[in-house]
PDB file of C-alpha atoms in Angstrom:
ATOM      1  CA  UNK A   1       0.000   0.000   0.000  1.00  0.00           C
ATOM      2  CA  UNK A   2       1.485   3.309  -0.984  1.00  0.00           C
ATOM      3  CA  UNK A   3       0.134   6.304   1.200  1.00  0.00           C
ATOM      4  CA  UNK A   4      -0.726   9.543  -1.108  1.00  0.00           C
ATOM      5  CA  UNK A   5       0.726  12.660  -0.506  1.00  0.00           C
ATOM      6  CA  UNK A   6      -0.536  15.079   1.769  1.00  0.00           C
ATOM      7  CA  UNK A   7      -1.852  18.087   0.358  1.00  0.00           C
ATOM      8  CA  UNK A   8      -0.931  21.487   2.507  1.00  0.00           C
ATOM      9  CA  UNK A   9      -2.170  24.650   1.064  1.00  0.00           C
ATOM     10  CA  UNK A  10       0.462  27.317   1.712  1.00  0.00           C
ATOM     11  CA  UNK A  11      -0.690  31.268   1.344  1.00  0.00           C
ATOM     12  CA  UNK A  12       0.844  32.549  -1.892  1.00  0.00           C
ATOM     13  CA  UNK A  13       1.801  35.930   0.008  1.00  0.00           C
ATOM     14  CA  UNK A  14       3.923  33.543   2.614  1.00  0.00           C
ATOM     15  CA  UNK A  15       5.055  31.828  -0.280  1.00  0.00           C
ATOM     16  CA  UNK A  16       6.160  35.181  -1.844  1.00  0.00           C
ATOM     17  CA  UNK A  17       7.634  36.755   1.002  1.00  0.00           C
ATOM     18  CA  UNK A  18       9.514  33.980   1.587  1.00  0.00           C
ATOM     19  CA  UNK A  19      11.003  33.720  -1.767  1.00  0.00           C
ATOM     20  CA  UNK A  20      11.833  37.800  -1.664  1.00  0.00           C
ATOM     21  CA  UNK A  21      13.810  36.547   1.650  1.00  0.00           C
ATOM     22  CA  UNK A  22      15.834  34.030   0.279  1.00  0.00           C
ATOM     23  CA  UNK A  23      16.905  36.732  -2.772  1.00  0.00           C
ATOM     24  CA  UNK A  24      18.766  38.316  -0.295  1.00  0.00           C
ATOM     25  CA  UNK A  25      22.550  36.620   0.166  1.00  0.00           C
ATOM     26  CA  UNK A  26      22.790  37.775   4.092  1.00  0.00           C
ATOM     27  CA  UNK A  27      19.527  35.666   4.447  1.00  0.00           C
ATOM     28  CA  UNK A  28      20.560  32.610   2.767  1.00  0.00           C
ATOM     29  CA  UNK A  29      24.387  33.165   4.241  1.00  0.00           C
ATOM     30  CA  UNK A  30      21.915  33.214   7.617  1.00  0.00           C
ATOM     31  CA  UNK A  31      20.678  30.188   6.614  1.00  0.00           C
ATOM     32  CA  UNK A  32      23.078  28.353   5.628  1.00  0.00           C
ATOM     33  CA  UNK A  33      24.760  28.870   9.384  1.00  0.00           C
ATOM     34  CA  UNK A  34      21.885  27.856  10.791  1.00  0.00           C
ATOM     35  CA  UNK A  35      21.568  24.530   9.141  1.00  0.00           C
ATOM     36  CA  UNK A  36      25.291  24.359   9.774  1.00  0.00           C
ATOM     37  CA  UNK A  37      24.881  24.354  13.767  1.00  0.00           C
ATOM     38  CA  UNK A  38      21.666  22.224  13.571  1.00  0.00           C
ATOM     39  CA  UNK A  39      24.146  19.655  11.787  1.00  0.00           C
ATOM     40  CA  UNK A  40      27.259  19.980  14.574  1.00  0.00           C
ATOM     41  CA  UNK A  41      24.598  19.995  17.859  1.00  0.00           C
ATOM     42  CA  UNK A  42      23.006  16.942  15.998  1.00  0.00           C
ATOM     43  CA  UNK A  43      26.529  15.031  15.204  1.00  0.00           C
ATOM     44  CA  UNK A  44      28.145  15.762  17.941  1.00  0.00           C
ATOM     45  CA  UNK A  45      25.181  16.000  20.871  1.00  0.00           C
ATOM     46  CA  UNK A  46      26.477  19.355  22.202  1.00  0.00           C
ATOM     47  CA  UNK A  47      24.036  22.084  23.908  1.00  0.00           C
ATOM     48  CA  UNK A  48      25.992  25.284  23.214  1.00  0.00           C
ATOM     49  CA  UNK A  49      29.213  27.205  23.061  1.00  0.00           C
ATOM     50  CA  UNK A  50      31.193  28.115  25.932  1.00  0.00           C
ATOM     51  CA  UNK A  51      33.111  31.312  26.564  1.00  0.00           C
ATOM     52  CA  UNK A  52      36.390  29.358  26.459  1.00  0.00           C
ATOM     53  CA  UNK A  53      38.500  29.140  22.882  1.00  0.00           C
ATOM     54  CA  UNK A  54      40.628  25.766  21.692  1.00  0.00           C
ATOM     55  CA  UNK A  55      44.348  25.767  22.725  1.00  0.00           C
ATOM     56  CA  UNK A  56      44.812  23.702  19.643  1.00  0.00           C
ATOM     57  CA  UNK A  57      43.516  26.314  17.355  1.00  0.00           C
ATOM     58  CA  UNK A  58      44.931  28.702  19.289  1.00  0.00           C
ATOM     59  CA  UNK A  59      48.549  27.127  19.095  1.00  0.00           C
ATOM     60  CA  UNK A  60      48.430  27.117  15.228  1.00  0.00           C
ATOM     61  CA  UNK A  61      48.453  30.332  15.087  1.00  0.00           C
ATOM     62  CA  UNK A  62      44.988  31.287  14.519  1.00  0.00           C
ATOM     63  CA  UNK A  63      42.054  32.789  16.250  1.00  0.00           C
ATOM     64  CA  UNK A  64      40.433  30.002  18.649  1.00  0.00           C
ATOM     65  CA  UNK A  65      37.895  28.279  17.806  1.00  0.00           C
ATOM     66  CA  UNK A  66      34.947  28.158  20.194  1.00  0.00           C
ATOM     67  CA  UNK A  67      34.279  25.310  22.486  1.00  0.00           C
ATOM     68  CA  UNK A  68      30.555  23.859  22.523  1.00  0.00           C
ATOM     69  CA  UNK A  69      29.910  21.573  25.685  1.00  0.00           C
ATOM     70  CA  UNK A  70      29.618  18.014  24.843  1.00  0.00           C
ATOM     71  CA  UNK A  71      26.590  15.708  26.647  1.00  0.00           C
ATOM     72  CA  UNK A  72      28.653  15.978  30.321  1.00  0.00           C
ATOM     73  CA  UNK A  73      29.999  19.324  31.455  1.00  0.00           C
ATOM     74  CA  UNK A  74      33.534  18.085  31.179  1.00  0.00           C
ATOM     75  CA  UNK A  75      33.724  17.308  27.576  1.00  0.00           C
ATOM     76  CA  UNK A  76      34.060  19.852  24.998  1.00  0.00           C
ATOM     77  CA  UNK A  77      34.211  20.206  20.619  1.00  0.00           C
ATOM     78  CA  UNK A  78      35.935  23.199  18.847  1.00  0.00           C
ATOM     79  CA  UNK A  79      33.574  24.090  16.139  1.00  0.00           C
ATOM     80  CA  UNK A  80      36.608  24.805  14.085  1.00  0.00           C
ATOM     81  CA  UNK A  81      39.081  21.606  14.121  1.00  0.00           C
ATOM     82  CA  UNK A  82      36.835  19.256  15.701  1.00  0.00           C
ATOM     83  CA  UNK A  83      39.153  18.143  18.429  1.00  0.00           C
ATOM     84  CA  UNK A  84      37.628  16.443  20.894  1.00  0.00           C
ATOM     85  CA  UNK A  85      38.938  17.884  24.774  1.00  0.00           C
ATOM     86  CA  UNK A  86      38.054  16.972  28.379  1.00  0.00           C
ATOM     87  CA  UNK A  87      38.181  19.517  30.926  1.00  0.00           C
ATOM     88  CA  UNK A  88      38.575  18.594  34.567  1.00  0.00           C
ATOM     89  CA  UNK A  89      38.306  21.608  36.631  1.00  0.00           C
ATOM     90  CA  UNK A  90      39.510  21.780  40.338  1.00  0.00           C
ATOM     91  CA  UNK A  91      38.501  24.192  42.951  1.00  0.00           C
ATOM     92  CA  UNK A  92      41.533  25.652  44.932  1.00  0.00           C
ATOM     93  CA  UNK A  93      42.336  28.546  46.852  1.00  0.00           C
ATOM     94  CA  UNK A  94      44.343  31.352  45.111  1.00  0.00           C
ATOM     95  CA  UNK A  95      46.871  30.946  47.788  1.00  0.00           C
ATOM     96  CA  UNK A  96      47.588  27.581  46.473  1.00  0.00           C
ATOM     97  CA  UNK A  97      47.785  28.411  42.617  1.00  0.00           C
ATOM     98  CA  UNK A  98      49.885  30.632  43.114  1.00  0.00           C
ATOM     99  CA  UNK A  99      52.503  28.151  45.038  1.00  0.00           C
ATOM    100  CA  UNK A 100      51.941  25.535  42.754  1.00  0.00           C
ATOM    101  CA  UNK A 101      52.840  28.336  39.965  1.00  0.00           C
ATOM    102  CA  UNK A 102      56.072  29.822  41.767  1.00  0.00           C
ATOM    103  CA  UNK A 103      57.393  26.000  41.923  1.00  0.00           C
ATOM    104  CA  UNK A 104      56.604  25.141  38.103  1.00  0.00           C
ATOM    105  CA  UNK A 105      58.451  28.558  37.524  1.00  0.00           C
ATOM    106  CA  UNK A 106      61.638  27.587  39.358  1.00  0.00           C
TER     107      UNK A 106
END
């Protein structure tokens, strides 16, 4: 048994403001990003982007490339290179970082 189509009637003014829209490049650039992020979140199961920027991209000499959180809070994808990078952060006094900084310097 094949199913037949469903018919949708769509208003022709919708239908014609939304082709003026996409006529416009920043719209369909716009777009096109969109779809782009609804791709990553979807491949790699991330939320959204953090404030904090990939060393790796970083160390290559370009701009970082933003970290999005990955299903825990530890794990993290640049956007950019796709490296995959686990965070484990640790709750210290500043007394102590900075001891544990003056012996890595010496």
């Amino acid at each position: 048994m094949t199913e037949e189509p469903t018919k949708v009637s769509i208003d022709p003014g919708l239908l014609k403001a939304f082709a003026e829209h996409l006529k416009d490049p920043e719209n369909v650039a716009k777009l096109r990003r969109q779809a782009s992020f609804a791709e990553f979140k979807e491949k790699y199961g991330v939320t959204h982007a953090s404030p904090l920027k990939c060393p790796v991209c970083s160390q290559g000499g370009y701009a970082g490339g933003t970290l999005w959180t990955g299903p825990d809070q530890k794990h993290f994808i640049c956007r950019r290179c796709l490296t995959e990078i686990e965070i484990q952060f640790t709750k210290i006094s500043n007394e102590e970082m900075i001891m544990k900084l003056r012996e890595a310097s010496k």
